[in-house]
Amino acid sequence: MEPTTFVLFGATGDLAKRKIYPALYNLYIDRKLPQSFSLVGLGRRELSDESFQANVEQSIRTFSRREANNSALIKDFLSAFRYSVLDIGRKEDYRKLLQLIEQREEELRIPPNRLFYLSVGPEFFETIAAGIEESGLGSANGWRRLVIEKPFGHDLQSARDLNQKLSKAFAEHEIYRIDHYLGKPLVQKLEILQQNPVLNALWTNRYIANVQITANETVGVEERAGYYDHVGAVRDMFQNHMLQLLMMLTSHLPNNSDSEMVRFKKKKVMEALEPLQKEEVSASIIRGQYKAGTVQGKPVIGYTSEPGIASTSMNDTFIAAKLQIDDFFWRGVPFYIRTGKRMKEKSTRIVIEFKELLKMSSQANAEGKSPNLLVFEISPNEGITLQLNTRDPLHKGEFKPIQMDFHESRDDVPEAYENLIYDALHGDPTFFAHWDEVELSWKWVQPILEAFEENLVPLHRYEAGTYGPAESDALLAKDGYHWWFDD
Ligand code: BG6
């Protein structure tokens, strides 16, 4: 891997502490960092290199999934870390930063390959990108990449504005938009699995009755009231993570697809997604908000009693949707997508329900028959289960489902951030969101945002610790289906 300088904006922030440092450390253990690697952390606070390294050490000891207490390894890893204070609006600070980076490049004898990681609020993206451009930090004789976190915009227009501003400083191929769901190992496996001829042959409306994509969480708004109350589940999870899962699942990639092909096919899915009209949103979108209840044995308060949330808030903490992809493969197959906070259990999964072709045979009335299912468990456990109907040898005429199971042991599974940072260091954009996908996602979601804003969609309060409002069940029941695995 090419020598790299990792320039981290927001180096004293929460994301860096919880995700980025542990991910880098785990990559280092696996020898997946470049041999010559330099990291410069940036923040508003004055910090010596030693104090910065001590903070990073603390984060590794608390959050690393492996070797969290291996002092010798940690020490060696941290020797690459330096710190510089930066006020994002001060030109002089960027000049100082450039000097420090050049000095480190010289010491390590490495070319100016620079990865700028913006682990800061979106309101700072534009100023930082301009600061990088104007100071000459990004115009060296190596490569440069800009890695940015979500949210990418608040609606279609603001996303377009942001993209336009970023593209003054960076070309599309240099921008790596993180959607951490794309870093989850099983989501990455979907790319390969759907190219597998066995599954590929079944991946059509001929065999598939419906698809269910769920991302349920047990946590509530946590300490993020200021952010969450302005975005809701629709922007926080649906526009990005959920639609990315949909694209990854349905894009019908040809064999040996490269990143260009993956992006092209994902874009095609978004273009084929049947658009919603604002007035029709309430027919296919369920909006919910949690009330007080009990989650995993603990009583919890309702959303509007949470600190920082107005008692009149109409924000959505749950959304369920029915989508249709109008193309050759998927026409007529409903896709049900839901995500919510304060649900009964933490679970992200995709369920593919196959058509009951046996219905047409003489065994139609056999007892105990349930459809064949293919289940992708994405988190917290990772696994794939195929449930097939077969005959019960003990009870003549009855069906008995058998399950074929694959489950990954949790310790072996890399964190999403490990996969994504590794890819960004390598210059592989496959599992990052391309602007076309982001724009098309916002475009599709825009009528929902407007319908919510204008209160055209009822807000259903659901008890915390359940699977959301009853209307979410009714959405599927109308079509003769139900959410799988809700007990
Ligand atoms: C984040 C959202 O993007 O994803 C959070 O902002 C949410 O609100 C989180 O809790 C869920 O991620 P995961 O990996 O725990 O499913």
Coordinates of C-alpha atoms and ligand atoms in Angstrom, one line a residue:
M1 CA 0.0 0.0 0.0
E2 CA 1.3 3.5 -0.8
P3 CA 2.8 5.6 2.0
T4 CA 0.1 7.9 3.3
T5 CA -0.5 10.9 5.6
F6 CA -3.8 10.6 7.4
V7 CA -5.0 14.1 8.2
L8 CA -7.8 13.8 10.8
F9 CA -10.1 16.8 11.4
G10 CA -12.0 16.4 14.6
A11 CA -9.3 14.3 16.2
T12 CA -10.6 15.0 19.8
G13 CA -14.2 14.1 18.9
D14 CA -16.4 11.2 19.8
L15 CA -16.3 9.4 16.5
A16 CA -12.5 9.5 16.3
K17 CA -12.4 8.1 19.8
R18 CA -15.0 5.3 19.4
K19 CA -14.5 4.3 15.9
I20 CA -11.6 5.7 13.9
Y21 CA -8.6 5.1 16.3
P22 CA -9.7 1.6 17.2
A23 CA -10.2 0.8 13.5
L24 CA -6.8 2.1 12.6
Y25 CA -5.3 0.1 15.4
N26 CA -6.9 -3.1 14.3
L27 CA -5.8 -2.5 10.7
Y28 CA -2.3 -1.9 12.1
I29 CA -2.4 -5.3 14.0
D30 CA -3.5 -7.0 10.7
R31 CA -0.6 -5.2 8.8
K32 CA -3.2 -3.5 6.7
L33 CA -1.9 0.1 7.2
P34 CA 0.8 1.4 4.8
Q35 CA 4.3 0.6 6.0
S36 CA 5.0 4.3 6.0
F37 CA 2.1 5.9 7.7
S38 CA 1.8 9.3 9.4
L39 CA -1.2 10.6 11.2
V40 CA -1.8 14.3 12.0
G41 CA -4.7 14.9 14.3
L42 CA -6.4 18.3 14.3
G43 CA -8.6 20.0 16.9
R44 CA -9.5 23.3 18.4
R45 CA -7.8 22.5 21.7
E46 CA -4.1 23.1 22.3
L47 CA -2.6 19.6 22.9
S48 CA 1.0 18.3 22.9
D49 CA 1.8 15.3 20.8
E50 CA 2.2 13.3 24.0
S51 CA -1.2 14.2 25.4
F52 CA -2.8 13.5 22.0
Q53 CA -1.2 10.1 22.0
A54 CA -2.3 9.5 25.5
N55 CA -5.9 10.2 24.5
V56 CA -5.7 7.9 21.6
E57 CA -4.2 5.2 23.8
Q58 CA -7.2 5.6 26.1
S59 CA -9.6 5.2 23.2
I60 CA -7.9 2.0 22.1
R61 CA -7.9 0.5 25.6
T62 CA -11.6 1.3 25.9
F63 CA -12.9 0.5 22.4
S64 CA -10.5 -1.8 20.5
R65 CA -11.9 -5.2 19.7
R66 CA -8.4 -6.8 20.0
E67 CA -5.1 -6.3 21.8
A68 CA -6.7 -3.5 23.9
N69 CA -4.1 -3.9 26.6
N70 CA -1.0 -4.7 24.6
S71 CA 1.2 -1.7 25.7
A72 CA 4.1 -2.5 23.4
L73 CA 1.9 -2.7 20.3
I74 CA 0.0 0.4 21.2
K75 CA 3.2 2.4 21.8
D76 CA 4.6 1.4 18.4
F77 CA 1.3 2.2 16.7
L78 CA 1.2 5.7 18.4
S79 CA 4.6 6.7 17.2
A80 CA 3.1 7.7 13.9
F81 CA 0.7 10.2 15.6
R82 CA 1.2 14.0 15.8
Y83 CA -1.1 16.8 16.7
S84 CA -1.7 20.3 15.5
V85 CA -4.2 22.9 16.7
L86 CA -6.5 24.2 14.0
D87 CA -9.2 26.8 13.9
I88 CA -10.9 25.9 10.7
G89 CA -11.5 29.5 9.7
R90 CA -7.8 30.6 10.2
K91 CA -5.6 30.5 7.1
E92 CA -2.5 30.6 9.2
D93 CA -3.4 27.3 10.9
Y94 CA -3.6 25.6 7.5
R95 CA -0.1 26.9 6.7
K96 CA 1.2 25.5 10.0
L97 CA -0.4 22.3 9.2
L98 CA 1.2 22.1 5.8
Q99 CA 4.6 22.7 7.3
L100 CA 4.1 19.9 9.9
I101 CA 2.9 17.5 7.2
E102 CA 5.8 18.3 4.9
Q103 CA 8.2 18.0 7.7
R104 CA 6.8 14.5 8.6
E105 CA 6.9 13.5 4.9
E106 CA 10.5 14.4 4.8
E107 CA 11.4 12.6 8.0
L108 CA 9.7 9.5 6.8
R109 CA 10.8 10.0 3.2
I110 CA 7.3 9.5 1.8
P111 CA 5.5 11.2 -1.1
P112 CA 2.7 13.7 -0.5
N113 CA -0.2 11.2 -0.6
R114 CA -2.7 12.8 1.7
L115 CA -6.0 11.5 3.0
F116 CA -8.2 14.2 4.6
Y117 CA -10.7 12.7 7.0
L118 CA -13.5 15.1 8.1
S119 CA -14.8 13.7 11.3
V120 CA -16.6 17.0 12.1
G121 CA -20.1 18.4 11.7
P122 CA -21.4 19.0 8.2
E123 CA -21.5 22.7 8.7
F124 CA -17.7 22.7 8.6
F125 CA -17.2 20.6 5.4
E126 CA -17.2 23.5 3.0
T127 CA -14.8 25.8 5.0
I128 CA -12.4 22.9 5.5
A129 CA -12.4 21.8 1.9
A130 CA -11.8 25.4 0.8
G131 CA -9.0 25.7 3.4
I132 CA -7.3 22.6 2.1
E133 CA -7.5 23.9 -1.5
E134 CA -6.3 27.5 -0.7
S135 CA -3.4 26.5 1.5
G136 CA -1.9 24.2 -1.1
L137 CA -2.4 21.2 1.3
G138 CA -4.1 19.3 -1.4
S139 CA -2.1 20.3 -4.5
A140 CA 1.0 18.3 -4.0
N141 CA 2.6 15.7 -6.3
G142 CA 0.8 12.7 -4.8
W143 CA -2.8 11.8 -4.5
R144 CA -5.4 13.4 -2.2
R145 CA -8.6 12.1 -0.9
L146 CA -11.4 13.6 1.1
V147 CA -13.3 11.3 3.4
I148 CA -16.5 12.7 4.8
E149 CA -19.1 11.5 7.3
K150 CA -22.9 11.8 7.0
P151 CA -25.2 13.7 6.9
F152 CA -24.7 14.7 3.4
G153 CA -27.3 17.5 3.3
H154 CA -30.6 17.9 4.9
D155 CA -32.8 17.6 1.8
L156 CA -32.3 17.5 -1.9
Q157 CA -31.4 21.2 -2.3
S158 CA -28.9 21.4 0.6
A159 CA -27.2 18.2 -0.6
R160 CA -26.8 19.7 -4.1
D161 CA -25.4 22.9 -2.6
L162 CA -23.0 21.0 -0.5
N163 CA -21.8 18.9 -3.3
Q164 CA -21.3 21.9 -5.5
K165 CA -19.1 23.6 -2.9
L166 CA -17.1 20.4 -2.3
S167 CA -16.6 19.9 -5.9
K168 CA -14.8 23.3 -6.2
A169 CA -12.0 21.8 -4.2
F170 CA -12.2 18.0 -4.9
A171 CA -13.2 15.9 -7.9
E172 CA -15.9 13.2 -7.5
H173 CA -13.3 10.4 -7.7
E174 CA -11.4 12.0 -4.8
I175 CA -14.5 12.2 -2.5
Y176 CA -15.3 9.2 -0.3
R177 CA -18.7 9.6 1.4
I178 CA -19.0 7.3 4.3
D179 CA -22.1 5.3 4.9
H180 CA -21.0 3.0 7.6
Y181 CA -23.7 0.4 6.6
L182 CA -21.7 -0.2 3.4
G183 CA -18.7 -1.1 5.6
K184 CA -20.6 -3.9 7.4
P185 CA -19.1 -7.2 6.5
L186 CA -22.3 -8.9 5.4
V187 CA -23.3 -5.9 3.3
Q188 CA -20.0 -6.2 1.5
K189 CA -20.7 -9.9 1.0
L190 CA -24.0 -9.1 -0.7
E191 CA -22.0 -7.7 -3.7
I192 CA -20.4 -11.1 -4.2
L193 CA -23.4 -13.3 -3.2
Q194 CA -25.8 -11.7 -5.7
Q195 CA -23.2 -12.5 -8.4
N196 CA -23.2 -16.1 -7.4
P197 CA -25.1 -18.1 -10.1
V198 CA -27.1 -20.0 -7.5
L199 CA -28.6 -17.0 -6.0
N200 CA -28.6 -14.9 -9.2
A201 CA -30.9 -17.4 -10.8
L202 CA -33.5 -16.8 -8.1
W203 CA -33.1 -13.0 -7.8
T204 CA -36.2 -12.1 -9.7
N205 CA -39.9 -11.4 -9.4
R206 CA -40.5 -14.9 -10.8
Y207 CA -39.5 -16.5 -7.5
I208 CA -39.5 -13.7 -4.9
A209 CA -42.7 -12.7 -3.3
N210 CA -41.4 -9.8 -1.2
V211 CA -38.3 -8.4 0.5
Q212 CA -38.2 -7.0 4.0
I213 CA -35.3 -4.8 5.2
T214 CA -35.3 -4.0 8.9
A215 CA -32.9 -1.9 11.1
N216 CA -34.3 -1.9 14.6
E217 CA -32.5 -0.3 17.5
T218 CA -33.2 -0.4 21.2
V219 CA -31.6 2.9 21.9
G220 CA -33.6 6.1 22.0
V221 CA -32.4 9.6 21.0
E222 CA -29.5 9.3 23.5
E223 CA -27.6 12.7 23.9
R224 CA -28.3 13.8 20.4
A225 CA -31.6 15.7 20.8
G226 CA -30.3 18.8 19.0
Y227 CA -29.3 16.8 15.9
Y228 CA -32.0 14.1 15.9
D229 CA -35.1 16.2 16.4
H230 CA -34.2 18.0 13.2
V231 CA -33.6 14.9 11.1
G232 CA -35.8 12.0 12.3
A233 CA -35.5 8.4 11.2
V234 CA -36.2 9.4 7.6
R235 CA -33.0 11.4 7.3
D236 CA -30.9 9.7 10.0
M237 CA -31.4 6.1 8.7
F238 CA -33.7 5.8 5.7
Q239 CA -32.3 8.2 3.1
N240 CA -28.9 6.8 3.5
H241 CA -28.4 3.4 5.2
M242 CA -31.7 1.8 4.3
L243 CA -31.7 2.9 0.6
Q244 CA -28.0 1.8 0.3
L245 CA -29.0 -1.7 1.6
L246 CA -31.8 -1.8 -1.0
M247 CA -29.3 -0.8 -3.8
M248 CA -26.7 -3.4 -2.6
L249 CA -29.3 -6.1 -2.6
T250 CA -31.1 -5.5 -5.9
S251 CA -28.5 -4.2 -8.3
H252 CA -28.0 -7.4 -10.4
L253 CA -24.2 -7.0 -10.8
P254 CA -22.6 -8.9 -13.6
N255 CA -19.7 -11.2 -12.7
N256 CA -16.4 -9.5 -11.8
S257 CA -18.0 -6.1 -11.4
D258 CA -15.6 -3.3 -10.6
S259 CA -16.4 -0.2 -8.6
E260 CA -17.6 1.7 -11.7
M261 CA -20.1 -1.1 -12.5
V262 CA -21.3 -1.3 -8.9
R263 CA -22.1 2.4 -8.9
F264 CA -23.7 2.3 -12.3
K265 CA -26.0 -0.5 -11.3
K266 CA -26.9 1.1 -8.0
K267 CA -27.8 4.2 -9.8
K268 CA -30.0 2.2 -12.1
V269 CA -31.9 0.8 -9.1
M270 CA -32.6 4.3 -7.8
E271 CA -33.7 5.5 -11.2
A272 CA -36.2 2.6 -11.4
L273 CA -37.6 3.2 -7.9
E274 CA -41.2 4.2 -8.4
P275 CA -41.4 7.8 -7.3
L276 CA -43.9 8.9 -4.7
Q277 CA -46.2 11.9 -5.0
K278 CA -46.5 14.0 -1.9
E279 CA -50.2 13.5 -1.7
E280 CA -49.8 9.7 -1.9
V281 CA -47.1 9.3 0.7
S282 CA -49.5 8.3 3.5
A283 CA -50.5 5.2 1.5
S284 CA -47.1 3.7 1.6
I285 CA -45.2 5.4 4.4
I286 CA -45.9 4.9 8.1
R287 CA -44.5 7.5 10.5
G288 CA -44.1 6.7 14.2
Q289 CA -42.7 8.1 17.4
Y290 CA -42.0 6.2 20.6
K291 CA -43.9 6.6 23.8
A292 CA -42.8 5.4 27.2
G293 CA -42.5 1.7 27.6
T294 CA -40.1 -1.1 28.7
V295 CA -37.1 -2.0 26.6
Q296 CA -35.3 -5.2 27.5
G297 CA -36.7 -5.1 31.0
K298 CA -35.9 -1.5 31.7
P299 CA -38.6 1.3 31.8
V300 CA -37.8 4.1 29.4
I301 CA -39.4 7.5 28.9
G302 CA -41.2 8.6 25.7
Y303 CA -39.6 10.7 23.0
T304 CA -41.3 14.0 23.9
S305 CA -40.1 13.6 27.5
E306 CA -36.5 13.2 26.5
P307 CA -34.2 16.1 27.5
G308 CA -33.9 18.7 24.8
I309 CA -37.0 17.5 22.9
A310 CA -40.1 19.7 22.9
S311 CA -43.3 18.2 24.2
T312 CA -45.0 19.1 21.0
S313 CA -42.3 17.5 18.7
M314 CA -43.8 15.6 15.7
N315 CA -40.4 14.1 14.8
D316 CA -40.3 10.6 13.4
T317 CA -38.4 8.0 15.4
F318 CA -39.8 5.2 13.2
I319 CA -40.5 4.8 9.6
A320 CA -41.9 1.9 7.6
A321 CA -42.2 2.1 3.8
K322 CA -43.4 0.1 0.9
L323 CA -41.3 0.6 -2.3
Q324 CA -41.4 -0.8 -5.8
I325 CA -38.7 -1.1 -8.3
D326 CA -40.0 -0.8 -11.8
D327 CA -37.6 -2.8 -13.8
F328 CA -37.4 -6.2 -15.5
F329 CA -36.3 -8.1 -12.5
W330 CA -38.3 -6.6 -9.7
R331 CA -41.6 -5.4 -11.2
G332 CA -44.4 -6.4 -8.8
V333 CA -42.2 -7.3 -5.9
P334 CA -42.9 -5.2 -2.8
F335 CA -39.9 -4.1 -0.8
Y336 CA -40.8 -3.3 2.8
I337 CA -38.3 -1.2 4.7
R338 CA -38.5 -0.2 8.4
T339 CA -36.3 1.4 10.9
G340 CA -37.0 2.6 14.4
K341 CA -35.6 3.6 17.8
R342 CA -36.6 2.1 21.1
M343 CA -37.7 -1.1 19.4
K344 CA -37.9 -4.5 21.1
E345 CA -34.5 -5.7 20.0
K346 CA -31.4 -4.5 18.1
S347 CA -31.5 -6.2 14.7
T348 CA -30.5 -5.3 11.2
R349 CA -31.6 -7.9 8.7
I350 CA -32.9 -8.6 5.3
V351 CA -35.5 -11.3 4.7
I352 CA -36.3 -12.6 1.2
E353 CA -39.6 -14.4 1.1
F354 CA -40.0 -16.7 -1.9
K355 CA -43.2 -17.4 -3.7
E356 CA -45.1 -20.5 -2.6
L357 CA -44.9 -22.4 -5.8
L358 CA -46.0 -25.5 -4.0
K359 CA -49.4 -23.9 -3.6
M360 CA -50.1 -24.8 -7.1
S361 CA -49.5 -28.5 -6.5
S362 CA -51.9 -31.0 -4.9
Q363 CA -50.2 -30.6 -1.5
A364 CA -51.7 -27.1 -1.3
N365 CA -53.5 -27.7 1.9
A366 CA -50.8 -29.4 3.8
E367 CA -50.4 -28.2 7.4
G368 CA -47.4 -26.3 8.8
K369 CA -46.2 -25.0 5.5
S370 CA -44.4 -21.7 5.5
P371 CA -42.6 -20.1 2.6
N372 CA -39.0 -20.6 1.8
L373 CA -36.9 -17.7 3.3
L374 CA -33.4 -16.4 2.8
V375 CA -32.3 -14.3 5.7
F376 CA -29.3 -12.1 5.9
E377 CA -28.5 -11.1 9.5
I378 CA -26.3 -8.0 9.3
S379 CA -26.0 -7.0 12.9
P380 CA -25.5 -7.5 15.8
N381 CA -24.9 -11.1 14.7
E382 CA -23.7 -11.9 11.2
G383 CA -25.2 -14.8 9.4
I384 CA -27.1 -16.2 6.5
T385 CA -30.0 -18.7 6.9
L386 CA -31.9 -20.5 4.2
Q387 CA -35.1 -21.9 5.4
L388 CA -36.6 -24.5 3.0
N389 CA -39.8 -26.4 3.2
T390 CA -39.6 -30.2 3.2
R391 CA -41.8 -33.1 4.1
D392 CA -42.1 -34.1 7.7
P393 CA -41.3 -37.8 7.8
L394 CA -43.3 -38.3 11.0
H395 CA -46.5 -36.6 10.0
K396 CA -47.6 -37.6 6.6
G397 CA -48.7 -34.8 4.4
E398 CA -47.2 -32.1 6.6
F399 CA -44.4 -29.8 5.8
K400 CA -41.4 -29.1 8.0
P401 CA -39.0 -26.3 7.4
I402 CA -35.3 -27.1 7.6
Q403 CA -32.7 -24.4 8.1
M404 CA -29.3 -24.1 6.6
D405 CA -27.2 -21.8 8.7
F406 CA -24.0 -19.9 8.4
H407 CA -22.9 -17.7 11.3
E408 CA -19.7 -15.8 11.8
S409 CA -18.1 -15.7 15.2
R410 CA -18.3 -12.1 16.4
D411 CA -14.7 -11.7 17.3
D412 CA -13.6 -12.5 13.8
V413 CA -15.7 -9.8 12.2
P414 CA -14.0 -6.6 11.4
E415 CA -15.8 -3.4 12.3
A416 CA -17.4 -1.4 9.5
Y417 CA -14.9 1.4 10.0
E418 CA -11.9 -1.0 9.5
N419 CA -13.2 -2.0 6.1
L420 CA -14.0 1.5 5.0
I421 CA -10.8 3.1 6.2
Y422 CA -8.8 0.3 4.5
D423 CA -10.7 0.9 1.2
A424 CA -10.1 4.7 1.4
L425 CA -6.4 4.1 2.0
H426 CA -6.3 1.8 -1.0
G427 CA -8.3 4.2 -3.2
D428 CA -11.2 1.7 -3.6
P429 CA -14.5 3.6 -3.8
T430 CA -16.8 0.6 -4.2
F431 CA -18.3 0.8 -0.7
F432 CA -18.7 4.6 -0.5
A433 CA -21.8 6.5 -1.6
H434 CA -21.4 8.1 -5.0
W435 CA -22.9 11.6 -5.6
D436 CA -25.5 10.1 -8.1
E437 CA -26.8 7.7 -5.4
V438 CA -26.9 10.4 -2.8
E439 CA -28.7 12.8 -5.1
L440 CA -31.2 10.2 -6.3
S441 CA -31.9 9.1 -2.7
W442 CA -32.7 12.6 -1.6
K443 CA -34.8 13.0 -4.7
W444 CA -36.8 10.0 -3.8
V445 CA -37.2 10.9 -0.2
Q446 CA -38.0 14.6 -0.8
P447 CA -41.8 14.1 -1.1
I448 CA -41.8 12.2 2.2
L449 CA -40.0 15.1 3.9
E450 CA -42.5 17.5 2.5
A451 CA -45.5 15.4 3.5
F452 CA -44.1 15.0 7.0
E453 CA -43.5 18.8 7.2
E454 CA -47.1 19.5 6.1
N455 CA -48.5 16.8 8.3
L456 CA -50.1 14.9 5.5
V457 CA -49.0 11.7 7.1
P458 CA -50.3 10.7 10.6
L459 CA -47.8 10.3 13.4
H460 CA -48.5 7.0 15.2
R461 CA -47.2 6.8 18.7
Y462 CA -45.9 3.3 19.5
E463 CA -44.9 1.9 22.9
A464 CA -41.2 1.6 23.5
G465 CA -40.0 -2.0 23.4
T466 CA -42.4 -3.1 20.7
Y467 CA -42.0 -3.5 16.9
G468 CA -43.4 -0.1 16.1
P469 CA -47.0 1.0 15.4
A470 CA -49.7 -1.5 14.4
E471 CA -50.0 0.4 11.1
S472 CA -46.6 -0.9 10.1
D473 CA -48.0 -4.4 10.4
A474 CA -51.1 -3.4 8.5
L475 CA -48.9 -2.1 5.6
L476 CA -47.9 -5.7 4.9
A477 CA -51.1 -7.3 5.9
K478 CA -52.9 -5.3 3.1
D479 CA -50.7 -7.4 0.7
G480 CA -51.2 -10.6 2.6
Y481 CA -47.8 -10.6 4.2
H482 CA -46.3 -10.0 7.7
W483 CA -43.0 -9.0 9.1
W484 CA -40.9 -12.1 9.7
F485 CA -39.4 -12.8 13.1
D486 CA -41.4 -10.3 15.2
D487 CA -42.5 -12.5 18.1
Ligands
BG6_1 C1 -26.1 6.2 12.6 C2 -27.3 7.0 13.1 O1 -25.8 6.6 11.3 O2 -26.4 4.8 12.6 C3 -27.7 6.5 14.5 O3 -27.0 8.4 13.1 C4 -27.9 5.1 14.6 O4 -28.8 7.2 15.0 C5 -26.7 4.3 13.9 O5 -28.0 4.7 15.9 C6 -27.0 2.8 13.8 O6 -25.8 2.2 13.4 P1 -25.6 0.6 13.7 O7 -24.3 0.3 13.1 O8 -25.6 0.5 15.2 O9 -26.8 -0.1 13.2

